[in-house]
Every structure is written in C-alpha cells, then in structure tokens.
PDB file of C-alpha atoms and ligand atoms in Angstrom:
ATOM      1  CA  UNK A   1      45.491  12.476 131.801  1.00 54.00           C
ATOM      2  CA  UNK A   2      44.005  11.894 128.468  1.00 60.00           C
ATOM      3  CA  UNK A   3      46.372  12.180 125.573  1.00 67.00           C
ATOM      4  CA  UNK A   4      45.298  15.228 123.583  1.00 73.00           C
ATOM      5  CA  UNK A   5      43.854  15.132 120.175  1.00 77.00           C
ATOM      6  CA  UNK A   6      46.856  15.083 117.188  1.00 83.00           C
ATOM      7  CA  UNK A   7      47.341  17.858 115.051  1.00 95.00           C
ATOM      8  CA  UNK A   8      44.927  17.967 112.424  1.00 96.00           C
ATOM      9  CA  UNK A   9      48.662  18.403 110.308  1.00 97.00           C
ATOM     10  CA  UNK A  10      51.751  17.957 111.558  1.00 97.00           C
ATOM     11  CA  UNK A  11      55.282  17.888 109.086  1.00 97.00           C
ATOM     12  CA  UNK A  12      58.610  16.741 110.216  1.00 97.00           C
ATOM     13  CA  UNK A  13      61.543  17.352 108.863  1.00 98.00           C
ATOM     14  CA  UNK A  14      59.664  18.035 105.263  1.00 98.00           C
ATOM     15  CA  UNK A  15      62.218  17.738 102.220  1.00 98.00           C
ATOM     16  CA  UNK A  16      62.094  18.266  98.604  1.00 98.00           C
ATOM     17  CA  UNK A  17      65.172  17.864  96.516  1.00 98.00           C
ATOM     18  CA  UNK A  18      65.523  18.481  92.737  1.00 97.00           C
ATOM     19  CA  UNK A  19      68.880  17.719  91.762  1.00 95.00           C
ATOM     20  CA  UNK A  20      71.360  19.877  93.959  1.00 94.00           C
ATOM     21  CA  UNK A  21      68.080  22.196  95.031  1.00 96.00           C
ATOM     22  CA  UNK A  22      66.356  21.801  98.363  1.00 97.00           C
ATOM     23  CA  UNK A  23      63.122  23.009  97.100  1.00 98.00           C
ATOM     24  CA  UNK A  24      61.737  22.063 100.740  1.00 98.00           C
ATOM     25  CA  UNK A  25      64.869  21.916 102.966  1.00 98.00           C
ATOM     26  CA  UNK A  26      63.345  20.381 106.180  1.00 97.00           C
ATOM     27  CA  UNK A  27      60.311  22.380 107.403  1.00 98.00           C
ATOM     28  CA  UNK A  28      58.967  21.428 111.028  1.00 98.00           C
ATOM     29  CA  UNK A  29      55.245  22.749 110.876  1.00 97.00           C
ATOM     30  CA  UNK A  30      52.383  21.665 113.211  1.00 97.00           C
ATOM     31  CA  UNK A  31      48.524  23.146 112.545  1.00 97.00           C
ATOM     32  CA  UNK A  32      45.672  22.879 115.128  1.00 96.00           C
ATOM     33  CA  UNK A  33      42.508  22.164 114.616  1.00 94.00           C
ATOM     34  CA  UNK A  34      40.896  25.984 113.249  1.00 93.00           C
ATOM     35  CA  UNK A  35      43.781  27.459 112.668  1.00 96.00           C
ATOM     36  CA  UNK A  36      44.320  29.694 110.049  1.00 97.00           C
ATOM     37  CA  UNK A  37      48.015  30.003 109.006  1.00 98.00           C
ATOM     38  CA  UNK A  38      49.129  32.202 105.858  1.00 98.00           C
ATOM     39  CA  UNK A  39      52.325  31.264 104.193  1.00 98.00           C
ATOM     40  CA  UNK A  40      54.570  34.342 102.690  1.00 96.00           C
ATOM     41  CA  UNK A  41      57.966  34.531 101.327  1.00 94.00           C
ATOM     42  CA  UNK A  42      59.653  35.168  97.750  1.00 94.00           C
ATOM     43  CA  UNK A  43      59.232  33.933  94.005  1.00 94.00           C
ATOM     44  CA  UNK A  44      61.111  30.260  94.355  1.00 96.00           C
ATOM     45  CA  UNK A  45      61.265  30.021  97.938  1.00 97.00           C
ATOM     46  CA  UNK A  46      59.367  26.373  97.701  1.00 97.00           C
ATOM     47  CA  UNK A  47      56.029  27.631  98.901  1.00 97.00           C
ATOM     48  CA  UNK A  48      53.884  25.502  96.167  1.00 97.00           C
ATOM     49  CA  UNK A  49      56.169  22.743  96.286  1.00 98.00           C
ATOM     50  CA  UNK A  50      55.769  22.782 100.211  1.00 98.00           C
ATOM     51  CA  UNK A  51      51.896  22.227  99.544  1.00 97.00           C
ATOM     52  CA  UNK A  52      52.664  19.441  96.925  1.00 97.00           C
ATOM     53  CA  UNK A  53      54.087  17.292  99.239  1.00 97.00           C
ATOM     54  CA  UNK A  54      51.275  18.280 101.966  1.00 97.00           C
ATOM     55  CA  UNK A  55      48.599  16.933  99.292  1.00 95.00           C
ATOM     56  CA  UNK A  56      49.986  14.394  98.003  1.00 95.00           C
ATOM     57  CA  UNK A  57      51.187  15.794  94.899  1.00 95.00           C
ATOM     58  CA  UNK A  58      54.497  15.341  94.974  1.00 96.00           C
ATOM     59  CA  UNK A  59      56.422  12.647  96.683  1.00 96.00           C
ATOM     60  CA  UNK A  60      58.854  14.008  99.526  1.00 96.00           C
ATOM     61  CA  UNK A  61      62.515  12.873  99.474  1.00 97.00           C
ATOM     62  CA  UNK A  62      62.616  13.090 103.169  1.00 97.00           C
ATOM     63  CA  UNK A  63      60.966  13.458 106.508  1.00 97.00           C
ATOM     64  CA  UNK A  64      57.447  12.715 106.772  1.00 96.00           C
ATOM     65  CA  UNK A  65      53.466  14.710 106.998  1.00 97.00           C
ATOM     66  CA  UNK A  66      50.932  12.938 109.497  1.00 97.00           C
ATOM     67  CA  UNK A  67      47.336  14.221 108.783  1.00 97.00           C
ATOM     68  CA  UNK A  68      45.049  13.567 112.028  1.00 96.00           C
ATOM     69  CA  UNK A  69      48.348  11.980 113.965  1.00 95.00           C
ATOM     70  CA  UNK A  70      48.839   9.122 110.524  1.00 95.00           C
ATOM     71  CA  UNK A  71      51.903   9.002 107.720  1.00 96.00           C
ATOM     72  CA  UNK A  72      49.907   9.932 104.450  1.00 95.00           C
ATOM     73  CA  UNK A  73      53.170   9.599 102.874  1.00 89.00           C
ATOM     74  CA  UNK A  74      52.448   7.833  99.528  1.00 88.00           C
ATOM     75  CA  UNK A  75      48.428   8.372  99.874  1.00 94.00           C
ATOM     76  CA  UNK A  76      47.536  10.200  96.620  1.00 93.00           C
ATOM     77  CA  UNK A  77      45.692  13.767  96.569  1.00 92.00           C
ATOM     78  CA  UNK A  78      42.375  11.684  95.366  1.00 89.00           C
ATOM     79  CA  UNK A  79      42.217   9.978  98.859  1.00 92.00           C
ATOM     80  CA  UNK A  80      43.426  12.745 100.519  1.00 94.00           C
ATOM     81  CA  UNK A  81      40.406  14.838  99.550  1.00 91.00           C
ATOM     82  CA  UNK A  82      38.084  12.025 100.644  1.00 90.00           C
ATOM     83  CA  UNK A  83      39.791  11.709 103.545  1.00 92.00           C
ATOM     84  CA  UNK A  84      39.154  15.753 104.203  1.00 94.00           C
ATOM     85  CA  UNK A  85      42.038  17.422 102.652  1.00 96.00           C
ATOM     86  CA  UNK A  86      41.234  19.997  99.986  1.00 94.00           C
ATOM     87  CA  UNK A  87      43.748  22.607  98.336  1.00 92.00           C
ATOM     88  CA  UNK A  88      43.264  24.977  95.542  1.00 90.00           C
ATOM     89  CA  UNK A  89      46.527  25.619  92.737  1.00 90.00           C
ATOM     90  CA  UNK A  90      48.619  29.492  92.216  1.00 85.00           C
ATOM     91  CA  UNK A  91      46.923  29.318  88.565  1.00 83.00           C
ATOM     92  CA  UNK A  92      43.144  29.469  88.512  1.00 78.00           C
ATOM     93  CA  UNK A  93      42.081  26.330  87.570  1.00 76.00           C
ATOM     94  CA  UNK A  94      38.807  24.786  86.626  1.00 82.00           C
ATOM     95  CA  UNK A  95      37.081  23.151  83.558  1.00 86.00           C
ATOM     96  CA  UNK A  96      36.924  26.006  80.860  1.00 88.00           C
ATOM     97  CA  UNK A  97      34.846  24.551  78.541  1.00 90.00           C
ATOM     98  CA  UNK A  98      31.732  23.077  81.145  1.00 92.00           C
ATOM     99  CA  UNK A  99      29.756  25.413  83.078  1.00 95.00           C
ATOM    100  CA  UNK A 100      29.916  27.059  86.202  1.00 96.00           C
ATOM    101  CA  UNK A 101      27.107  24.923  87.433  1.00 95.00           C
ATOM    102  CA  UNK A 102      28.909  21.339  85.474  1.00 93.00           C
ATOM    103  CA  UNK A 103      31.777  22.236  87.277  1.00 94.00           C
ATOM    104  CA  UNK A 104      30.765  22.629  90.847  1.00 94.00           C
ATOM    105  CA  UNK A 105      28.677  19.338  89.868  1.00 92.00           C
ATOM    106  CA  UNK A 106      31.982  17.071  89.291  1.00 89.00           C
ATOM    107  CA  UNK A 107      33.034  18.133  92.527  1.00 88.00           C
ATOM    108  CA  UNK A 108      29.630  17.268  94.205  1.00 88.00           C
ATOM    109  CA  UNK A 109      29.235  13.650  92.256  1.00 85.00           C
ATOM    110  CA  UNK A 110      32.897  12.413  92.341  1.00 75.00           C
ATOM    111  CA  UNK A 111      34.379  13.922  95.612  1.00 63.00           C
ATOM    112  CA  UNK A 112      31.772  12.309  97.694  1.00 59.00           C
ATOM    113  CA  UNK A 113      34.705   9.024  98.648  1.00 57.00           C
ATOM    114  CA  UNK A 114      31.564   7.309  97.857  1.00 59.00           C
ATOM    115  CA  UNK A 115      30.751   4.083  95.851  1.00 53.00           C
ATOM    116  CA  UNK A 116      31.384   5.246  91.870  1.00 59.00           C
ATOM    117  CA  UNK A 117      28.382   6.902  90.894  1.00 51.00           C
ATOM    118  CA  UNK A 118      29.272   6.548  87.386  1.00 59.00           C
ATOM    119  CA  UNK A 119      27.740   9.348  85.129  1.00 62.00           C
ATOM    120  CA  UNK A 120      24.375   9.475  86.728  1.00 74.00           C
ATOM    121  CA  UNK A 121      23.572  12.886  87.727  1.00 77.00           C
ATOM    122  CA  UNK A 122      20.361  13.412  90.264  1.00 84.00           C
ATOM    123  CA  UNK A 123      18.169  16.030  91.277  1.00 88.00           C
ATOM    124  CA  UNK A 124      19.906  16.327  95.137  1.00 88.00           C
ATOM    125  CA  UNK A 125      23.217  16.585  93.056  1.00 88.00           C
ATOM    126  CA  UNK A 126      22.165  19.318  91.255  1.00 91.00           C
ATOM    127  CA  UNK A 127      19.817  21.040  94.198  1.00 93.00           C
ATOM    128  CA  UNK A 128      23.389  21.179  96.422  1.00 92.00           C
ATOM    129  CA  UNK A 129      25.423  22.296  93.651  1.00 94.00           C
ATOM    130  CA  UNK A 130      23.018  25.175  92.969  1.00 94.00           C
ATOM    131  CA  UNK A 131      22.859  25.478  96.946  1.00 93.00           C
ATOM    132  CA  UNK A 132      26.554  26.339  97.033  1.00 93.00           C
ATOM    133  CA  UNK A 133      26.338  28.586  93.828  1.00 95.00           C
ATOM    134  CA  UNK A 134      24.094  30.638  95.981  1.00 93.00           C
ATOM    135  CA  UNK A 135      26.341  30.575  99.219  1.00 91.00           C
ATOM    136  CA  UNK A 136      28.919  31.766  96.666  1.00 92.00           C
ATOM    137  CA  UNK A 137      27.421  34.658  94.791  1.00 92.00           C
ATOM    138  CA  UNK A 138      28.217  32.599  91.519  1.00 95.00           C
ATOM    139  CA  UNK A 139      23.830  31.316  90.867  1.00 96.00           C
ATOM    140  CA  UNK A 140      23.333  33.827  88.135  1.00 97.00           C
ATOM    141  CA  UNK A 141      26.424  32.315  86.334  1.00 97.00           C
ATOM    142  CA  UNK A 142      25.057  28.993  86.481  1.00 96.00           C
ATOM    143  CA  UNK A 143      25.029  28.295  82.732  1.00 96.00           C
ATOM    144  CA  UNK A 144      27.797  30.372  81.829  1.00 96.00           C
ATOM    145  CA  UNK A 145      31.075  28.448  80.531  1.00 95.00           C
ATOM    146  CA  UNK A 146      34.041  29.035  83.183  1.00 94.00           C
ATOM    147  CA  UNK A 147      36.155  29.891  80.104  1.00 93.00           C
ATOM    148  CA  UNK A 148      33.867  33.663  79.882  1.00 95.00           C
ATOM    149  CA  UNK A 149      33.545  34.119  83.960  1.00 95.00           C
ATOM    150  CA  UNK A 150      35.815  37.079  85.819  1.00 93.00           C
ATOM    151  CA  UNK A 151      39.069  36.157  87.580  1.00 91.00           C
ATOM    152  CA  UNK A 152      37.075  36.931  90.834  1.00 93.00           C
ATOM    153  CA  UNK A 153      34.593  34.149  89.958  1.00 95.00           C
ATOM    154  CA  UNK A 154      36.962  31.910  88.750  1.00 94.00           C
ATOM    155  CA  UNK A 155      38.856  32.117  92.472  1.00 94.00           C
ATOM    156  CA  UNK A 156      35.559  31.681  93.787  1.00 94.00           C
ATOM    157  CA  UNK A 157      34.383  28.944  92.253  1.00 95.00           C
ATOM    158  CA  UNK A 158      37.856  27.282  93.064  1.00 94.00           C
ATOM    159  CA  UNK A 159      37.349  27.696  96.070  1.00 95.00           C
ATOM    160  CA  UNK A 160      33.524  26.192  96.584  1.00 95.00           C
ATOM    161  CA  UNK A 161      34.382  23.050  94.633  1.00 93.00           C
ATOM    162  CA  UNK A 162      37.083  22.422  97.054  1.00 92.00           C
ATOM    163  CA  UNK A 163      34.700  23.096 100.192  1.00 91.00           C
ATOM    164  CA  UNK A 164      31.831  21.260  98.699  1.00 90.00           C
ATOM    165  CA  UNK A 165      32.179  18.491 100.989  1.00 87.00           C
ATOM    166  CA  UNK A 166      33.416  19.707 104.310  1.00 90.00           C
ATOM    167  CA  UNK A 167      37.173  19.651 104.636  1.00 94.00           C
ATOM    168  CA  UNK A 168      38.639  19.299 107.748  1.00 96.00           C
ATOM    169  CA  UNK A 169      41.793  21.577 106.247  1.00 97.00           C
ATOM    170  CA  UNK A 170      41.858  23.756 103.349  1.00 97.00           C
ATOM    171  CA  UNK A 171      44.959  24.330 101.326  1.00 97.00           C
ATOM    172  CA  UNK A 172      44.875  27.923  98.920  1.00 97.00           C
ATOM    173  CA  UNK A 173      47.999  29.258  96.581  1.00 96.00           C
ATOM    174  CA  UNK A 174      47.847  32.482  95.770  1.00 95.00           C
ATOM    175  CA  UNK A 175      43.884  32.846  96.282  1.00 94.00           C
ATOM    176  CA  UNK A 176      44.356  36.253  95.502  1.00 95.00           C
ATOM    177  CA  UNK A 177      46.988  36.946  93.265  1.00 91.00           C
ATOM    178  CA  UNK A 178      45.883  39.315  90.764  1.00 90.00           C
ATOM    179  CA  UNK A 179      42.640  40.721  92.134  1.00 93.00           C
ATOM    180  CA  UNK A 180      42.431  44.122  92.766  1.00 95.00           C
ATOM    181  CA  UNK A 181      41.873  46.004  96.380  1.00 95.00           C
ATOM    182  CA  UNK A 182      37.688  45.574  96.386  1.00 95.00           C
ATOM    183  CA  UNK A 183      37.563  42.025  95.133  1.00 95.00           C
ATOM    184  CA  UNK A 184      40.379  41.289  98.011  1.00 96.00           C
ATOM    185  CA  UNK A 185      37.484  42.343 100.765  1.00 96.00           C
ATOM    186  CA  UNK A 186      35.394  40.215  99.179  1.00 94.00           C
ATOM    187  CA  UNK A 187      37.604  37.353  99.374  1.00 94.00           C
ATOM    188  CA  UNK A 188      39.070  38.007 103.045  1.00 96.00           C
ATOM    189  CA  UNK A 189      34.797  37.978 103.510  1.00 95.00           C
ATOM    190  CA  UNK A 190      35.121  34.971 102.364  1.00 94.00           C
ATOM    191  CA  UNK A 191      37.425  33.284 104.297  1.00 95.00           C
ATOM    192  CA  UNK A 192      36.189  34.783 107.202  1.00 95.00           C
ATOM    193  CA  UNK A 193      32.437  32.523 106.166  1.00 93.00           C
ATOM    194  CA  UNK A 194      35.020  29.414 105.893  1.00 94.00           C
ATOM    195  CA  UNK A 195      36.666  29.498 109.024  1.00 94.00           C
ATOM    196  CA  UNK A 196      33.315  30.127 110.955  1.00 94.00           C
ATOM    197  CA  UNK A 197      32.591  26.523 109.330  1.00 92.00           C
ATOM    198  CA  UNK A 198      35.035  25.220 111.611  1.00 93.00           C
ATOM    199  CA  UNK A 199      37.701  24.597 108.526  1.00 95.00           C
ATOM    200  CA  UNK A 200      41.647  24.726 109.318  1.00 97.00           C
ATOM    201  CA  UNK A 201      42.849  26.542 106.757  1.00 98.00           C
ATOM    202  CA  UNK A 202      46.948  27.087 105.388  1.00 98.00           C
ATOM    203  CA  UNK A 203      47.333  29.501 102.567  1.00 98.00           C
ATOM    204  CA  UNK A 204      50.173  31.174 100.476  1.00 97.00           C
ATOM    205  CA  UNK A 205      49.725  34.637  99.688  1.00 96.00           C
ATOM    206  CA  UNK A 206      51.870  37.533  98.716  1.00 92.00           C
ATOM    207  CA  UNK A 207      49.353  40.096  99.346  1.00 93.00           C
ATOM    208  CA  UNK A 208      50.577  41.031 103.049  1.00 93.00           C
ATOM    209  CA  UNK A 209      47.063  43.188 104.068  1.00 93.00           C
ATOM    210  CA  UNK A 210      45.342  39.957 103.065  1.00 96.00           C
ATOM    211  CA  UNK A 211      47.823  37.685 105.252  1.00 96.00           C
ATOM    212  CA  UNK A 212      47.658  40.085 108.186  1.00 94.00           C
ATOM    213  CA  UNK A 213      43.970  40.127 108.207  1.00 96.00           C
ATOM    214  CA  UNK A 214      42.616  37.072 107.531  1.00 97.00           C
ATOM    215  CA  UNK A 215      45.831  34.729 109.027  1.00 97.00           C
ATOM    216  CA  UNK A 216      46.136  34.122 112.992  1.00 95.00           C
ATOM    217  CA  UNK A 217      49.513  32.910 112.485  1.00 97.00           C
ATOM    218  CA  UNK A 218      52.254  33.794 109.981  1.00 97.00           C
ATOM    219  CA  UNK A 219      54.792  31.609 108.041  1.00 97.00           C
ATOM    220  CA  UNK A 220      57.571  33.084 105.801  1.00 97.00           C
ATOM    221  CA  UNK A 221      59.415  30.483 103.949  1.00 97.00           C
ATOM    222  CA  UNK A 222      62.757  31.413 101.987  1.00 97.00           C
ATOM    223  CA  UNK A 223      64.988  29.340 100.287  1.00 96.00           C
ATOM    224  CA  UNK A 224      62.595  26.029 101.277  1.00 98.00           C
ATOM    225  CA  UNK A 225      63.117  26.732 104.583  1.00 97.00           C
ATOM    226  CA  UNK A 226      60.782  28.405 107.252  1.00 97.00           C
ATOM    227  CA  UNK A 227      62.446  31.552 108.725  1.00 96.00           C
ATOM    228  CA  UNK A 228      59.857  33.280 110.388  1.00 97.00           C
ATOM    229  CA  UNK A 229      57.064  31.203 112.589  1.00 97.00           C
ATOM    230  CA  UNK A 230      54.767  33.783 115.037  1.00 97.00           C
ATOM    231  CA  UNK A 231      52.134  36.827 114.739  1.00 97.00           C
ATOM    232  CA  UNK A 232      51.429  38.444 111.484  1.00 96.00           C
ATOM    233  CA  UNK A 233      52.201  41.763 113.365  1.00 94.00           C
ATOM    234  CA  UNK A 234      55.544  40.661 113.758  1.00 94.00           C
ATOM    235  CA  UNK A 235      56.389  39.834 110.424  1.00 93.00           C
ATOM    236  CA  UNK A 236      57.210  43.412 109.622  1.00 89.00           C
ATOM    237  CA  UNK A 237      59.654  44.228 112.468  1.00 90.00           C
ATOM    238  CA  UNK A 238      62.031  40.586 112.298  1.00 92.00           C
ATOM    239  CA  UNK A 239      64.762  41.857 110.193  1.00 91.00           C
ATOM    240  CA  UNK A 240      65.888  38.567 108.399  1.00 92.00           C
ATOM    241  CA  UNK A 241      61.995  38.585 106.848  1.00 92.00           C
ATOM    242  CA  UNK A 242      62.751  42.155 106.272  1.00 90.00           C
ATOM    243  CA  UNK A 243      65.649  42.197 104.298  1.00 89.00           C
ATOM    244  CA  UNK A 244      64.939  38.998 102.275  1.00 88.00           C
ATOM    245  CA  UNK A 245      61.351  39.147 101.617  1.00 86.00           C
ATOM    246  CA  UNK A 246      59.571  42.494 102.645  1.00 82.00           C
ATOM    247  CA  UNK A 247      62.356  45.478 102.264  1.00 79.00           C
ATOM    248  CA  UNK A 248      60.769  48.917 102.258  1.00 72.00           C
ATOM    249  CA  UNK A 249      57.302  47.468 102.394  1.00 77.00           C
ATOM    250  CA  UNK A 250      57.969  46.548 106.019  1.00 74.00           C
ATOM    251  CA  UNK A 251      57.738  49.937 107.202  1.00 76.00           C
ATOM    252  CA  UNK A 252      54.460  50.395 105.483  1.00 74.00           C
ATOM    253  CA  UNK A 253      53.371  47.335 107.295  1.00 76.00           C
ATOM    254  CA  UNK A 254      54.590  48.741 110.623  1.00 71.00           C
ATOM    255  CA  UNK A 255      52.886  52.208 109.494  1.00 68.00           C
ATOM    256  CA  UNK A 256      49.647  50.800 108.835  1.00 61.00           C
ATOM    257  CA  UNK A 257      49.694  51.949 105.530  1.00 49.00           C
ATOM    258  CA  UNK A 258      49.829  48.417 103.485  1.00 48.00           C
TER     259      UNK A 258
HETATM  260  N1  ADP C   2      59.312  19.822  89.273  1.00 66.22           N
HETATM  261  C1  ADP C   2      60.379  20.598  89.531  1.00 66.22           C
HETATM  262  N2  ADP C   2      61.591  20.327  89.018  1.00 66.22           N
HETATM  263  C2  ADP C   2      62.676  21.091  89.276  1.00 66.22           C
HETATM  264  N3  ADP C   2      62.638  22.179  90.061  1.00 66.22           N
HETATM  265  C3  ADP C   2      61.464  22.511  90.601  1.00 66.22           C
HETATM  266  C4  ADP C   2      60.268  21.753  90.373  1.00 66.22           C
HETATM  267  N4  ADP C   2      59.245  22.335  91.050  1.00 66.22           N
HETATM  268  C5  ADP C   2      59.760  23.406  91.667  1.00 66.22           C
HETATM  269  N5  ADP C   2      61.079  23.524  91.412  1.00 66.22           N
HETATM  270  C6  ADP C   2      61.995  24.559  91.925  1.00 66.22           C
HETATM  271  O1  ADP C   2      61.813  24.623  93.320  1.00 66.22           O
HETATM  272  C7  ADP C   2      61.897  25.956  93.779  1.00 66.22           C
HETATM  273  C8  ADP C   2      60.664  26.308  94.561  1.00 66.22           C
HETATM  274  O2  ADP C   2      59.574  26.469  93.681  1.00 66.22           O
HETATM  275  P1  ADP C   2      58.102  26.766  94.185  1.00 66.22           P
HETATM  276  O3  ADP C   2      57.735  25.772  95.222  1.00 66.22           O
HETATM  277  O4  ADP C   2      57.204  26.874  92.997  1.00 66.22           O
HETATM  278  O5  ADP C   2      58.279  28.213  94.866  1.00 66.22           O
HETATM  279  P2  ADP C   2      57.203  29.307  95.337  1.00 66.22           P
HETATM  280  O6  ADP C   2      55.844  28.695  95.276  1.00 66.22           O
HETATM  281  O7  ADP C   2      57.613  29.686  96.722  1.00 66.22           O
HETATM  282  O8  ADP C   2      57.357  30.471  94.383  1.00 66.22           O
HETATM  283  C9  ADP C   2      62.132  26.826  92.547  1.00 66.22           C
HETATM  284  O9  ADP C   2      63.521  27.061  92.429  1.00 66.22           O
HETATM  285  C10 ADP C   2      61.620  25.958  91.427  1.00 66.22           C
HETATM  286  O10 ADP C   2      62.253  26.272  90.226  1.00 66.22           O
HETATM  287 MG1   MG C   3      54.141  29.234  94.235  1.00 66.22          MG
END
C-alpha cells in the first residue's frame, strides 16, 4: 500500500519554557488536511505561545512541529508564509496609518515568495487587492486609513491579508474577541467561505458558540498542556474542562442556551 499523505501539521512533544514555567508543556497535536480545529482554554494557559512556536515565532525549547511531514524548526514565520502557513495575532493588527486598500497591497506585493519586487506597484497588484476587498465586504473602505475602520473591519481585513495567497493552513487568535453577537455571524460566515476554499484552519477562541459552530474538532489547553482532544459537543460534559475552564457556562452549553 501507498504510504498516506503527512499531516498537513503534526507537533510532538511541543515545549515552551520561560524560566521555571512550561508555557507549552509537551502538546502532541496532529491536523489533517481541511480540518478545522478551535483551540479553548483559560487566560495564561499557553494558547498564543502554542501558535508562536507553530509559526515560527518563537523558538521551542523542546520537541519538534513538521509542516507537510518536514522539521520547520528554526524556519522563520517569513518563509513559513511562503511556504503556505498564515496566522493572524489576539490584538488586531494591521498598518494604522496606510489604507485599507495599501494594506491588503503589502500583503499582495511582498507575500508572493517571489523574486523582490522592490517598491513597484502594478495594475494586477492593485486589480487583486481590490478583488479581495470585494470578497471581503471591505471595497467601500478602500481609501480609508485602518487607524478610523470598525473592530469588525479591522478582523476582517486581518484576516484577507493573511488568505491573500492561498494558505494551505490558517492560524487565528482570538478572531473574535470583542465583537458583539451579529458581527460573530458574520465572522462564523466567514469562516465557513474559507474552509469551502479547501484551507485547514486552527484557531483560539474563547467565544464557545463560535468554537462549537464553526470548529469540527475541539482543543482545550490548560496550564500548556492539552486536556481535552474530541467533539465540540463534548467539551461541555468532560468535567476536568468543566471545572477548570467552563464552570457554570457548561450547563448552558449542554442546554443550548450559549
Ligand atoms: N515571552 C514570555 N516571557 C515570559 N513568560 C511568557 C512569555 N510569553 C508568554 N509567557 C507566559 O506564558 C503563559 C502562557 O501565555 P499565553 O500563551 O499568552 O497564554 P494564552 O494565550 O493561553 O492566554 C503565561 O503565563 C504568560 O505569562
Ligand atoms: Mg492568548
């Protein structure tokens, strides 16, 4: 028999240390290809840090992450996105004082992994990035700066720069922390549009009607390890993610009322 195609991410053993802290403290975790896998768990339970040493942010102090069946140990997030990883940050980022068009632009020009195109901007450059403004809602903010656009947009716009070249796997922190209970549709409309694109996805979210509807697997992660690895249904009847993450709210879950 053939051997069967690697996991598009696979981590072994992942492990952060700070001092006398195991921010990651050995997390086994493999993703297939179209999965969509939301992360939960409690302020400080190395959820960000987990997705640092995914991308490349942050070197691990043990174990090792294979993208695609390779080590990318040591590859930097740069090469990483070339190479078809993208991931979005827990604070809304994005360049405040350029436009909402300028901005999806740098993403277009320099995140193509090709040769440096150097400052010259061309009509297809700007024709995609006005493309994906459309496929976004965001066109009639074109010229706005990002520094005056709603939180909403801002996620949004996080979001398309990191998809503006195809990933094969999509990191998001937090996409929606902060937004209230209409601009969470949207977004779970969203992600919906992003996984019909064929994109793995892995995100970290606290908002559990979010993570139950949009994620076909479920991850909690408490004190940088992974204690809960199955169904997003089940999340609110295990009883160690109940009484260190969820508490009362689990019985909403369970009641269909979150
Ligand atoms: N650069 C760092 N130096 C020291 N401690 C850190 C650093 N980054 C994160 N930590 C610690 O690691 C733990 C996990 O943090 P983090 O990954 O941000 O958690 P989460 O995203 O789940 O809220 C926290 O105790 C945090 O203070
Ligand atoms: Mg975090």
């Amino acid at each position: 028999m053939d051997n069967p195609a690697p996991h598009i991410l696979e981590c072994r053993q992942v492990e952060r240390r700070y001092g006398a802290l195991a921010a990651v403290d050995g997390i086994d975790l493999k993703v297939s290809a179209g999965e969509t896998i939301g992360i939960g768990g409690p302020n400080g339970a190395g959820k960000t840090t987990f997705f640092d040493l995914i991308s490349g942010l942050t070197a691990v102090s043990g174990g090792q992450v294979l993208y695609n069946g390779k080590s990318i140990t040591g590859v930097p997030p740069h090469k990483l996105f070339h190479m078809g990883m993208a991931r979005t940050f827990q604070v809304t980022d994005g360049f405040g004082s350029l436009t909402v068009l300028q901005n999806i632009m740098a993403s277009v020009v320099n995140g193509s992994g090709k040769s440096r195109p150097g400052l010259r901007l061309t009509r297809a450059h700007r024709d995609k990035s006005m493309a994906v403004l459309e496929d976004y809602n965001l066109a009639h903010l074109a010229g706005d700066l990002v520094s005056d656009i709603s939180a909403l947009d801002r996620k949004k716009l996080m979001v398309a720069t990191a998809v503006v070249h195809d990933p094969q796997i999509l990191l998001l922190d937090e996409p929606v922390g902060g937004l209230v209970p209409a601009e969470i549709d949207e977004f779970i409309e969203l992600m919906f549009s992003l996984r019909k694109r064929g994109i793995s996805i892995v995100f970290i979210e606290h908002v559990m009607r979010f993570l139950m509807t949009v994620a076909d697997r479920a991850l909690i992660m408490h004190q940088g390890k992974l204690i809960y690895d199955g169904t997003p249904q089940g999340i609110a009847s295990d009883p160690t993610v109940k009484s260190v993450y969820l508490g009362s709210e689990a019985d909403a879950i369970a009641g269909g009322a979150a």
